[in-house]
Amino acid sequence: MDTRYILNTRRHARGAAKPLIIAIIAIIALLVVGAWFLIIKPHQELIMADSGGHPSTPVSARTQVAPPPPADVAAMDVNQLLTEARTAMNQQRYLAPVGNNAFEFYLRVLVKDPGNKVASDALRETFPFAANSAEQSINSRDFNEAQRQIDLLAKADPTNFTLTILRSKLDAQRKTLDKQQQQELDQQKAQQLATQKSAADKQAADQLAAEQQKNQLAEQQKEKSAHATPSANQPAEAAAKPAAAEATAAAGSPTAGGETSDATLLKSVTPTYPSPALRAHQSGWVVVSYSIAADGHTDDIHVVDAQPKRVFDNAAMDAVRRYRFKPAMKDGVAVSTTQQLKIEFNL
């Protein structure tokens, strides 16, 4: 047979087969579309009509107050439970409130009738919308209610991947809230510490100001006392002059009376309180030894003992240095004598 004839025959056969294949594909597509509109879609709408909802109906916020739950749900039969479930679906009570929502009613139906197709199909078809309701509870940070709704969804479809997403989101929201609460606590503690520090600083400043004022008053009183002492001793000094004159006259004439007596203090001086001791509120005493010359002046002044050491020594010796005495007399002649004096420093 001629080869060219065979090739032409095959090309003609392939050309005739192409329109047939296209026609078959078109018929199949028409059958699929027809099956969707005539069988599948009406079946889904029938199921959703029985369950009280529609997959295209978005979940909206509840605008109606949920009716009270049935009196005795456990005693209801399958038909009664399906009726309550449809009512709940119409009111978009997918997962809440507790004991009066569509999912709980459908789950009770499956407990009583495990093979009930209406309940199982309704749970499967409305699962995405119920999950959306649970997500709204998470977003509103009602974590306990969100956890309850997720657990209820898990009873309907424990292997649904949406549950993993919801649980992850719930955990993330809880951690975010915990972090925010911890930050608020930290801020409150920081504010409390700052307030306490401010109060402590103010109290310390007030105490320092009060102490400074007290020291200033003490210094002023001390200065007043120092200025007042000489004037108070002026009569004694005036009296000391004739006494000194008499002593001189007596010294010039030993045979005048032959008087013998101890030295007598004519003028004392209040010691100046050392500023460091005054600031430290420190007290103490000093025992000073000194000689009384024949003219009544003090000489050879030194500290015998003191408590505390070297705090009040100079002040005590300076005061004794300005003392004036009527010298001791022996047989009418002024003589030098030695005495010791304990000077106390008290605030």
Coordinates of C-alpha atoms in Angstrom, one line a residue:
M1 CA 0.0 0.0 0.0
D2 CA 1.2 3.5 -0.7
T3 CA 2.8 5.2 2.3
R4 CA 1.4 8.6 1.4
Y5 CA -2.1 7.2 1.4
I6 CA -1.6 5.8 4.9
L7 CA -0.3 9.1 6.2
N8 CA -3.2 11.0 4.7
T9 CA -5.7 8.6 6.2
R10 CA -4.1 9.0 9.7
R11 CA -4.2 12.8 9.4
H12 CA -7.8 12.7 8.4
A13 CA -8.7 10.5 11.4
R14 CA -6.9 12.8 13.9
G15 CA -8.7 15.8 12.4
A16 CA -12.0 14.1 12.7
A17 CA -11.3 13.1 16.4
K18 CA -10.5 16.6 17.7
P19 CA -14.1 18.0 17.4
L20 CA -15.4 14.9 19.1
I21 CA -13.0 15.3 22.0
I22 CA -13.9 19.0 22.4
A23 CA -17.6 18.1 22.3
I24 CA -17.2 15.5 25.1
I25 CA -15.3 17.9 27.3
A26 CA -18.0 20.5 26.8
I27 CA -20.7 18.0 27.7
I28 CA -18.8 17.0 30.9
A29 CA -18.5 20.7 31.9
L30 CA -22.2 21.3 31.3
L31 CA -23.0 18.3 33.4
V32 CA -20.8 19.5 36.3
V33 CA -22.3 23.0 36.2
G34 CA -25.8 21.5 36.0
A35 CA -25.0 19.2 38.9
W36 CA -23.8 22.2 41.0
F37 CA -26.9 24.3 40.4
L38 CA -29.4 21.4 40.3
I39 CA -28.1 19.0 43.0
I40 CA -25.2 20.3 45.2
K41 CA -26.2 23.9 45.8
P42 CA -29.9 23.1 46.5
H43 CA -28.7 20.3 48.9
Q44 CA -26.4 22.8 50.8
E45 CA -29.2 25.4 50.9
L46 CA -31.5 22.8 52.3
I47 CA -29.0 21.9 55.0
M48 CA -28.5 25.5 55.9
A49 CA -32.2 26.1 55.9
D50 CA -32.6 23.3 58.3
S51 CA -29.8 24.7 60.5
G52 CA -31.0 28.2 60.3
G53 CA -28.1 29.9 58.5
H54 CA -26.2 30.2 55.3
P55 CA -22.5 30.0 54.5
S56 CA -22.6 33.4 52.8
T57 CA -24.1 35.0 55.9
P58 CA -21.4 36.9 57.7
V59 CA -21.1 36.7 61.5
S60 CA -22.2 40.0 63.0
A61 CA -22.3 41.3 66.5
R62 CA -25.3 40.1 68.6
T63 CA -27.9 42.8 68.5
Q64 CA -30.6 40.7 70.3
V65 CA -30.6 39.5 73.9
A66 CA -30.3 35.7 73.9
P67 CA -33.4 34.0 75.2
P68 CA -33.2 31.9 78.4
P69 CA -32.0 28.3 77.8
P70 CA -34.6 25.6 77.6
A71 CA -35.8 24.3 80.9
D72 CA -34.6 20.6 80.5
V73 CA -32.3 20.2 77.6
A74 CA -31.2 16.7 78.7
A75 CA -34.8 15.4 78.3
M76 CA -35.3 16.8 74.7
D77 CA -35.5 14.4 71.8
V78 CA -33.6 14.8 68.5
N79 CA -36.3 16.9 66.8
Q80 CA -36.6 19.3 69.7
L81 CA -32.8 19.7 69.8
L82 CA -32.7 20.3 66.1
T83 CA -35.5 23.0 66.5
E84 CA -33.5 24.7 69.2
A85 CA -30.4 24.5 67.1
R86 CA -32.1 26.1 64.1
T87 CA -33.4 28.9 66.3
A88 CA -29.9 29.5 67.7
M89 CA -28.5 29.5 64.1
N90 CA -31.1 32.1 63.0
Q91 CA -30.0 34.3 65.9
Q92 CA -26.3 33.6 65.2
R93 CA -25.8 32.0 68.5
Y94 CA -23.2 29.6 67.2
L95 CA -21.1 29.1 70.4
A96 CA -22.7 31.3 73.0
P97 CA -24.3 31.7 75.5
V98 CA -23.4 28.6 77.5
G99 CA -26.1 25.9 77.2
N100 CA -28.1 27.9 74.6
N101 CA -26.1 27.8 71.4
A102 CA -26.3 25.9 68.1
F103 CA -23.1 23.8 68.5
E104 CA -24.2 22.5 71.9
F105 CA -27.6 21.5 70.6
Y106 CA -26.2 19.8 67.5
L107 CA -23.6 18.0 69.6
R108 CA -26.4 16.7 71.9
V109 CA -28.2 15.5 68.7
L110 CA -25.1 13.5 67.7
V111 CA -24.9 12.0 71.2
K112 CA -28.5 10.8 70.9
D113 CA -28.2 10.0 67.2
P114 CA -24.5 9.6 66.2
G115 CA -25.4 9.3 62.5
N116 CA -27.6 12.3 62.2
K117 CA -26.7 13.9 58.9
V118 CA -28.4 17.2 59.5
A119 CA -26.4 17.8 62.7
S120 CA -23.1 16.7 61.3
D121 CA -23.5 18.7 58.1
A122 CA -24.6 21.8 60.0
L123 CA -21.6 21.6 62.3
R124 CA -19.3 21.2 59.3
E125 CA -20.8 24.0 57.2
T126 CA -21.0 26.5 60.1
F127 CA -17.6 25.7 61.6
P128 CA -15.9 28.7 59.9
F129 CA -18.5 31.1 61.2
A130 CA -18.4 29.7 64.7
A131 CA -14.6 30.0 64.5
N132 CA -14.9 33.6 63.5
S133 CA -17.1 34.1 66.7
A134 CA -14.3 32.5 68.8
E135 CA -11.8 34.8 67.1
Q136 CA -13.9 37.8 68.1
S137 CA -13.8 36.7 71.7
I138 CA -10.0 36.5 71.5
N139 CA -9.8 40.0 70.0
S140 CA -12.0 41.4 72.7
R141 CA -9.6 39.7 75.2
D142 CA -12.4 37.6 76.8
F143 CA -9.9 34.8 77.1
N144 CA -12.0 32.4 79.3
E145 CA -14.9 32.6 76.9
A146 CA -12.6 32.2 73.9
Q147 CA -11.1 29.1 75.5
R148 CA -14.6 27.6 76.1
Q149 CA -15.6 28.3 72.5
I150 CA -12.4 26.7 71.1
D151 CA -13.0 23.6 73.3
L152 CA -16.6 23.4 71.9
L153 CA -15.3 23.7 68.3
A154 CA -12.8 20.9 69.1
K155 CA -15.7 18.6 70.1
A156 CA -17.3 19.2 66.7
D157 CA -14.1 18.8 64.6
P158 CA -11.0 18.0 66.7
T159 CA -8.7 17.8 63.7
N160 CA -9.6 21.1 62.0
F161 CA -6.5 23.2 61.4
T162 CA -8.4 26.3 62.3
L163 CA -8.3 25.2 65.9
T164 CA -4.5 25.4 65.8
I165 CA -4.6 28.9 64.5
L166 CA -7.2 30.0 67.2
R167 CA -5.1 28.4 70.0
S168 CA -2.0 30.1 68.8
K169 CA -3.7 33.5 68.6
L170 CA -5.2 33.0 72.0
D171 CA -1.8 32.2 73.5
A172 CA -0.2 35.2 71.8
Q173 CA -3.0 37.5 73.0
R174 CA -2.6 36.2 76.6
K175 CA 1.2 36.7 76.5
T176 CA 0.6 40.2 75.1
L177 CA -1.8 41.0 77.9
D178 CA 0.5 39.6 80.5
K179 CA 3.4 41.7 79.1
Q180 CA 1.3 44.8 79.2
Q181 CA 0.1 44.1 82.7
Q182 CA 3.7 43.5 83.8
Q183 CA 4.8 46.8 82.2
E184 CA 2.0 48.6 84.0
L185 CA 3.1 47.0 87.3
D186 CA 6.7 48.0 86.6
Q187 CA 5.6 51.6 85.9
Q188 CA 3.6 51.7 89.1
K189 CA 6.5 50.4 91.1
A190 CA 8.8 52.9 89.4
Q191 CA 6.4 55.7 90.2
Q192 CA 6.1 54.5 93.9
L193 CA 9.9 54.4 94.2
A194 CA 10.2 57.8 92.7
T195 CA 7.5 59.2 95.1
Q196 CA 9.2 57.5 98.1
K197 CA 12.6 58.9 97.0
S198 CA 11.2 62.4 96.6
A199 CA 9.6 62.2 100.0
A200 CA 12.8 60.9 101.6
D201 CA 14.8 63.6 99.9
K202 CA 12.4 66.3 101.1
Q203 CA 12.5 64.9 104.6
A204 CA 16.3 64.9 104.6
A205 CA 16.4 68.5 103.3
D206 CA 13.9 69.6 106.0
Q207 CA 16.0 67.9 108.7
L208 CA 19.2 69.5 107.4
A209 CA 17.5 72.9 107.2
A210 CA 16.2 72.5 110.8
E211 CA 19.7 71.4 112.0
Q212 CA 21.3 74.4 110.3
Q213 CA 18.8 76.7 111.8
K214 CA 19.4 75.2 115.2
N215 CA 23.2 75.6 114.8
Q216 CA 22.7 79.2 113.7
L217 CA 20.6 79.9 116.8
A218 CA 23.2 78.3 119.0
E219 CA 26.0 80.3 117.4
Q220 CA 23.9 83.5 117.9
Q221 CA 23.3 82.6 121.5
K222 CA 26.9 81.9 122.0
E223 CA 28.0 85.2 120.6
K224 CA 25.5 87.0 122.8
S225 CA 26.8 85.2 125.8
A226 CA 30.4 86.1 124.9
H227 CA 29.5 89.7 124.5
A228 CA 27.5 89.8 127.7
T229 CA 30.3 88.2 129.9
P230 CA 32.7 91.2 130.1
S231 CA 29.9 93.6 131.0
A232 CA 28.8 91.3 133.7
N233 CA 32.3 91.1 135.1
Q234 CA 32.9 94.9 135.1
P235 CA 31.9 95.4 138.8
A236 CA 34.3 92.6 139.7
E237 CA 37.0 94.3 137.7
A238 CA 36.2 97.6 139.4
A239 CA 36.4 96.0 142.8
A240 CA 39.6 94.3 141.8
K241 CA 41.4 97.6 141.2
P242 CA 41.3 98.9 144.7
A243 CA 41.9 95.4 145.9
A244 CA 45.0 95.2 143.7
A245 CA 46.1 98.6 145.0
E246 CA 45.6 97.5 148.5
A247 CA 47.6 94.3 147.7
T248 CA 50.4 96.4 146.2
A249 CA 50.4 98.7 149.3
A250 CA 50.5 95.7 151.5
A251 CA 53.3 94.2 149.5
G252 CA 55.2 97.4 149.8
S253 CA 54.9 97.3 153.6
P254 CA 55.3 93.8 154.8
T255 CA 54.8 94.7 158.4
A256 CA 51.5 96.5 157.8
G257 CA 49.2 93.6 158.7
G258 CA 50.9 90.3 158.0
E259 CA 47.9 88.9 156.0
T260 CA 48.0 85.3 154.8
S261 CA 45.2 84.2 152.4
D262 CA 44.6 82.0 149.3
A263 CA 44.1 83.4 145.8
T264 CA 40.6 84.7 145.1
L265 CA 39.0 84.7 141.6
L266 CA 38.0 88.2 140.6
K267 CA 37.1 87.7 136.9
S268 CA 36.0 84.6 135.1
V269 CA 35.5 84.2 131.4
T270 CA 33.0 81.8 129.7
P271 CA 34.9 79.6 127.4
T272 CA 34.1 79.7 123.7
Y273 CA 32.3 76.5 122.6
P274 CA 34.3 75.0 119.7
S275 CA 32.4 75.1 116.4
P276 CA 33.1 71.4 115.4
A277 CA 31.8 70.2 118.8
L278 CA 28.8 72.5 118.5
R279 CA 27.9 71.1 115.1
A280 CA 28.4 67.6 116.4
H281 CA 26.3 68.3 119.5
Q282 CA 29.4 67.1 121.5
S283 CA 29.9 67.7 125.3
G284 CA 32.9 67.1 127.5
W285 CA 35.2 68.5 130.2
V286 CA 38.8 69.7 130.7
V287 CA 41.0 69.8 133.8
V288 CA 43.4 72.7 133.5
S289 CA 46.4 73.4 135.8
Y290 CA 47.7 77.0 136.0
S291 CA 49.8 79.3 138.2
I292 CA 48.5 82.6 139.7
A293 CA 51.2 85.2 139.6
A294 CA 51.6 87.9 142.3
D295 CA 49.9 90.4 140.0
G296 CA 46.8 88.2 139.7
H297 CA 47.4 87.0 136.1
T298 CA 47.4 83.3 135.2
D299 CA 50.5 81.7 133.8
D300 CA 52.0 78.2 133.0
I301 CA 48.6 77.0 131.8
H302 CA 48.3 73.4 130.6
V303 CA 45.8 70.5 130.4
V304 CA 46.0 67.8 133.0
D305 CA 43.1 65.6 131.7
A306 CA 40.2 66.0 129.2
Q307 CA 37.3 64.0 127.8
P308 CA 37.2 63.8 124.9
K309 CA 40.8 64.5 124.1
R310 CA 41.9 67.6 122.3
V311 CA 38.4 68.8 121.6
F312 CA 37.9 71.5 124.2
D313 CA 41.6 71.9 125.3
N314 CA 42.3 75.2 123.6
A315 CA 39.0 76.8 124.5
A316 CA 39.5 75.9 128.2
M317 CA 43.1 77.2 128.3
D318 CA 42.1 80.4 126.5
A319 CA 39.4 81.1 129.0
V320 CA 41.7 80.5 132.0
R321 CA 44.3 82.7 130.4
R322 CA 41.9 85.6 130.8
Y323 CA 41.0 84.9 134.4
R324 CA 42.0 87.5 137.0
F325 CA 42.7 86.7 140.7
K326 CA 43.5 88.5 143.9
P327 CA 46.8 86.7 144.5
A328 CA 47.5 84.6 147.5
M329 CA 49.0 86.5 150.4
K330 CA 51.7 85.2 152.8
D331 CA 52.6 87.4 155.7
G332 CA 51.1 90.4 153.8
V333 CA 53.2 89.6 150.7
A334 CA 51.6 88.5 147.3
V335 CA 52.9 85.2 146.3
S336 CA 52.5 82.9 143.3
T337 CA 50.3 79.8 143.7
T338 CA 49.1 76.9 141.5
Q339 CA 45.6 75.7 141.1
Q340 CA 43.6 73.1 139.0
L341 CA 40.1 73.8 137.6
K342 CA 37.7 71.4 135.8
I343 CA 35.8 73.2 133.1
E344 CA 32.7 71.5 131.6
F345 CA 31.3 72.0 128.2
N346 CA 27.6 71.2 127.9
L347 CA 24.9 72.1 125.3

